[in-house]
PDB file of C-alpha atoms in Angstrom:
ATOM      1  CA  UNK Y1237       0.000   0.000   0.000  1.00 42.00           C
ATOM      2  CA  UNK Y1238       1.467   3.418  -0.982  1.00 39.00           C
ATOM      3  CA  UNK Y1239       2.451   5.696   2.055  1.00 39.00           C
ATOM      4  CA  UNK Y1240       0.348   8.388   1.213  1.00 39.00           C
ATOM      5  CA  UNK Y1241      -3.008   5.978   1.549  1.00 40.00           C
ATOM      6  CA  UNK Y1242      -1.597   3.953   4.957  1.00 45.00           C
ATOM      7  CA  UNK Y1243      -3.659   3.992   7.935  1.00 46.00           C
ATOM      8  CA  UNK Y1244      -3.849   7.944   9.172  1.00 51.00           C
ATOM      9  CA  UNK Y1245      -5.563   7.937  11.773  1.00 46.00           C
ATOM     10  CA  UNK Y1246      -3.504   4.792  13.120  1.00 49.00           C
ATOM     11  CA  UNK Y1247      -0.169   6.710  12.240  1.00 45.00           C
ATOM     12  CA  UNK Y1248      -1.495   9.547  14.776  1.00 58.00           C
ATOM     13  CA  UNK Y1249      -1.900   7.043  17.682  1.00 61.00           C
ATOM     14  CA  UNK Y1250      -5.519   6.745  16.790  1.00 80.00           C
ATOM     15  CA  UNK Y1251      -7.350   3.572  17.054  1.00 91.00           C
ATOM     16  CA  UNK Y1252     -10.185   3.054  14.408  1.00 96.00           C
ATOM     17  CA  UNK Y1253     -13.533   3.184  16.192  1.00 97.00           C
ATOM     18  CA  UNK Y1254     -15.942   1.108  14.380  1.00 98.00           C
ATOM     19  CA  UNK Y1255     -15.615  -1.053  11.152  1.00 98.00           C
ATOM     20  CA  UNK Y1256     -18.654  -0.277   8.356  1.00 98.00           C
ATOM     21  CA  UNK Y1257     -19.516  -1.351   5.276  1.00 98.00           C
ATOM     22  CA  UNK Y1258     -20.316   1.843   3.596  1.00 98.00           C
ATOM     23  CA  UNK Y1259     -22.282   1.748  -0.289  1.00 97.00           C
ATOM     24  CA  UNK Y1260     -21.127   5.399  -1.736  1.00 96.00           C
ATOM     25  CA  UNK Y1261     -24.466   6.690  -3.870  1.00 96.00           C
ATOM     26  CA  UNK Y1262     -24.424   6.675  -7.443  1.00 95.00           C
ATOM     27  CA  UNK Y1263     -23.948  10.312  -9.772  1.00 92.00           C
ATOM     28  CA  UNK Y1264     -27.658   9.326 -10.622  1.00 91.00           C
ATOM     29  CA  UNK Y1265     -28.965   8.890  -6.950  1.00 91.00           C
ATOM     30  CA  UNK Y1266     -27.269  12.194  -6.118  1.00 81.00           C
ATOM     31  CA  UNK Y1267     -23.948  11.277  -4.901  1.00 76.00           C
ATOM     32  CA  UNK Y1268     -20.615  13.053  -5.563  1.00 79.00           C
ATOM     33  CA  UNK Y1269     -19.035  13.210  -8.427  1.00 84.00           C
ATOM     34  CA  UNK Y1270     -16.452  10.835  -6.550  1.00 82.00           C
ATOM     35  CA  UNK Y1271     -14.071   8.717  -6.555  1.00 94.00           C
ATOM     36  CA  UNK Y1272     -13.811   8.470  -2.862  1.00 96.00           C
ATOM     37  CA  UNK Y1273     -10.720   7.857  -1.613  1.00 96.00           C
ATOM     38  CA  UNK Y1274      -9.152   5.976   1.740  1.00 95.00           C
ATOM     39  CA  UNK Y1275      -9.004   8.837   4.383  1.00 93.00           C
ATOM     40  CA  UNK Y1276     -12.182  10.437   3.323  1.00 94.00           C
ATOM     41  CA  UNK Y1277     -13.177  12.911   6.194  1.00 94.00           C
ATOM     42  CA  UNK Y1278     -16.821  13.206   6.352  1.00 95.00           C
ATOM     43  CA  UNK Y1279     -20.099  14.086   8.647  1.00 96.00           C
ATOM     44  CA  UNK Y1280     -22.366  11.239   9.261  1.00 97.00           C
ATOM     45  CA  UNK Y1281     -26.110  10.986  10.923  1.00 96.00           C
ATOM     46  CA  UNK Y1282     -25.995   8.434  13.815  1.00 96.00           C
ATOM     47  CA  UNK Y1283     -29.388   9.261  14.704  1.00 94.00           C
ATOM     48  CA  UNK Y1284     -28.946  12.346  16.984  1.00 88.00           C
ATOM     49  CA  UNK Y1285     -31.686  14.680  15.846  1.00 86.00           C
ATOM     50  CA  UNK Y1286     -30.122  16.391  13.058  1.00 82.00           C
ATOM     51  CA  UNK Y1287     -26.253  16.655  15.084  1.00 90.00           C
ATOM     52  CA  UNK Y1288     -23.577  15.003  12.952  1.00 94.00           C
ATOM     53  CA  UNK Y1289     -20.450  13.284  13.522  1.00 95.00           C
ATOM     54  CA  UNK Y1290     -17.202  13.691  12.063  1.00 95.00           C
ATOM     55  CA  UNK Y1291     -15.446  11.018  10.943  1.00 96.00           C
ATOM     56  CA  UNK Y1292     -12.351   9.541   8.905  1.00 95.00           C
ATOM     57  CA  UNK Y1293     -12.606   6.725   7.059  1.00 95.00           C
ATOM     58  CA  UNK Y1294      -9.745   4.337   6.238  1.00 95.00           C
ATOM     59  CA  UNK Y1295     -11.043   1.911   3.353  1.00 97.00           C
ATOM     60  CA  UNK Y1296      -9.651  -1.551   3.967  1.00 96.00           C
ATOM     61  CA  UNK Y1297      -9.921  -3.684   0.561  1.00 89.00           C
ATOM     62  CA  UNK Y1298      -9.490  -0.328  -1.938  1.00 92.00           C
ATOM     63  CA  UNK Y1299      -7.427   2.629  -2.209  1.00 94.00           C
ATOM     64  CA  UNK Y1300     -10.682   4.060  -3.989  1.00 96.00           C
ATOM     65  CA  UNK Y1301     -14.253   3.392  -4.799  1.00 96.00           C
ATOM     66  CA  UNK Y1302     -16.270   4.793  -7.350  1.00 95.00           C
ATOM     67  CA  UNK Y1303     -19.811   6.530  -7.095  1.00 95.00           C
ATOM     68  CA  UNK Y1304     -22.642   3.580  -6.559  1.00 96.00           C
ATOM     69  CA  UNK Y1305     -19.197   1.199  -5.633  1.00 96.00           C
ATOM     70  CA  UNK Y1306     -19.431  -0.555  -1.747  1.00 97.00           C
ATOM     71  CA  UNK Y1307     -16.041  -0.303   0.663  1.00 98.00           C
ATOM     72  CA  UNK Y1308     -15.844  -1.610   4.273  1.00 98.00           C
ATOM     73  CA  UNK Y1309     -13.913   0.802   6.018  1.00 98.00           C
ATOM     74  CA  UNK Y1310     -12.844   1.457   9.481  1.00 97.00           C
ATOM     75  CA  UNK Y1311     -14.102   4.522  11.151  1.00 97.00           C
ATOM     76  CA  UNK Y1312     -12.394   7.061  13.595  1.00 96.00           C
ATOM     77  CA  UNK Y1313     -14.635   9.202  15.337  1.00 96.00           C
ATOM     78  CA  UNK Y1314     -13.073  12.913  15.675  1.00 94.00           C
ATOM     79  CA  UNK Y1315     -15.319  12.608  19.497  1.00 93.00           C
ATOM     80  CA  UNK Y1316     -16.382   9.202  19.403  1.00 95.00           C
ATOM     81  CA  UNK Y1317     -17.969   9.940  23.394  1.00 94.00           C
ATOM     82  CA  UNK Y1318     -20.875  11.601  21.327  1.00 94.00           C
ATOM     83  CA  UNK Y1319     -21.666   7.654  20.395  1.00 95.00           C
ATOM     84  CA  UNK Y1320     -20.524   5.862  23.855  1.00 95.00           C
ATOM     85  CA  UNK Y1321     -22.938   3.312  24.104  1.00 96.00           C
ATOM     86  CA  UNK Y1322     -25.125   3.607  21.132  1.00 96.00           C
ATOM     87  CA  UNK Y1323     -23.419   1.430  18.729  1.00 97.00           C
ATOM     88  CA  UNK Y1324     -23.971  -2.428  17.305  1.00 98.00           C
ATOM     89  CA  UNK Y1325     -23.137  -4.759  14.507  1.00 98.00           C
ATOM     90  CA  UNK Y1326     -26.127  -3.169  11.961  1.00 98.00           C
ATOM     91  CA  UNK Y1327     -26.668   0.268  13.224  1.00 98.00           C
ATOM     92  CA  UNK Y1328     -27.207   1.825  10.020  1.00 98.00           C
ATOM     93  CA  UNK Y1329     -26.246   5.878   9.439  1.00 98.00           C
ATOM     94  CA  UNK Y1330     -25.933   7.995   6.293  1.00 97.00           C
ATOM     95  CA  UNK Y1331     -22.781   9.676   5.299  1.00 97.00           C
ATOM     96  CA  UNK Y1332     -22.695  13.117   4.511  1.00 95.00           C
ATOM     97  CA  UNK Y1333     -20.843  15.548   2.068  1.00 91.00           C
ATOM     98  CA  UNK Y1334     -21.976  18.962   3.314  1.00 88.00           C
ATOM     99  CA  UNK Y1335     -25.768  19.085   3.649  1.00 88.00           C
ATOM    100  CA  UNK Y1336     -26.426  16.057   0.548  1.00 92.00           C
ATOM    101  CA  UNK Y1337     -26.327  12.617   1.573  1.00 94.00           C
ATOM    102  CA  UNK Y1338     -23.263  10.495  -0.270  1.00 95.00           C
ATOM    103  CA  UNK Y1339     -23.593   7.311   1.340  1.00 96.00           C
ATOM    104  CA  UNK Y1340     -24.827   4.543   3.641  1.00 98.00           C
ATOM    105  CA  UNK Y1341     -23.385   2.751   5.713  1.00 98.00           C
ATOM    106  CA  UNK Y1342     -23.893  -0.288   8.215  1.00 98.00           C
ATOM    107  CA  UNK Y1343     -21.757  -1.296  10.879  1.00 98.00           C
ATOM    108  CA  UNK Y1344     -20.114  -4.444  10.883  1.00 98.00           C
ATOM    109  CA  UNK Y1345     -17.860  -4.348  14.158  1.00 98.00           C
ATOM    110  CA  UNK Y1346     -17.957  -2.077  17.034  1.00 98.00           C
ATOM    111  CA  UNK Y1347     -14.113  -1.778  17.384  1.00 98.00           C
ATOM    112  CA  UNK Y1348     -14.183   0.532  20.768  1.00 97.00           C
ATOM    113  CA  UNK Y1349     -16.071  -1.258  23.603  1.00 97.00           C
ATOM    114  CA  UNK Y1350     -16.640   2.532  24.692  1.00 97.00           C
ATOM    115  CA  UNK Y1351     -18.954   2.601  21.753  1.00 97.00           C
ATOM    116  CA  UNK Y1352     -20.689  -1.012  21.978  1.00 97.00           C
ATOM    117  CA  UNK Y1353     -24.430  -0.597  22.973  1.00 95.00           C
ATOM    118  CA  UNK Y1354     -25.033  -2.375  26.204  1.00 84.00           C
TER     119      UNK Y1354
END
């Protein structure tokens, strides 16, 4: 793996939070113009009633993925206490790009027990 796509937020003494498999909307179904690349910072919608959380994603099987392409990715949480708690293996959220919705995404590990719903 090139060094400018190794794991970021690992480099900075960051542990991923959660491990997703997110599905990147198509040009048609209003996504970006993409390609979306590993260490994407974006907002996401956990469910908090219109407050977002930032997020960087490190994509684990692709450098890239297209518009309407899938990646699972693992997910640090710029304040991952906003989600202590709340989070389970298929909690579904939307990612964001600004106020339009890119993505969707479903988690598929809760990597910091901090996080896991109880």
């Amino acid at each position: 793996m090139p060094m400018c796509y190794m794991r970021v937020a690992e480099m900075a003494g960051k542990k991923p939070d959660i491990e997703a498999e997110i599905r990147f909307l198509s040009v048609k179904e209003s996504g970006g113009p993409g390609p979306y690349r590993s260490g994407l910072r974006t907002t996401h919608d956990l469910g908090h009633g219109g407050a977002l959380s930032d997020a960087m994603h490190v994509f684990q099987d692709n450098d890239q993925v297209s518009p309407g392409g899938t990646v699972l990715s693992r997910m640090s949480f710029l304040v991952p206490e906003v989600e202590q708690g709340r989070l389970y293996n298929g909690f579904a959220f939307t990612v964001r790009e600004g106020n339009r919705i890119i993505g969707h995404g479903r988690v598929t590990k809760v990597l910091n027990q901090d996080l896991q719903r109880r």
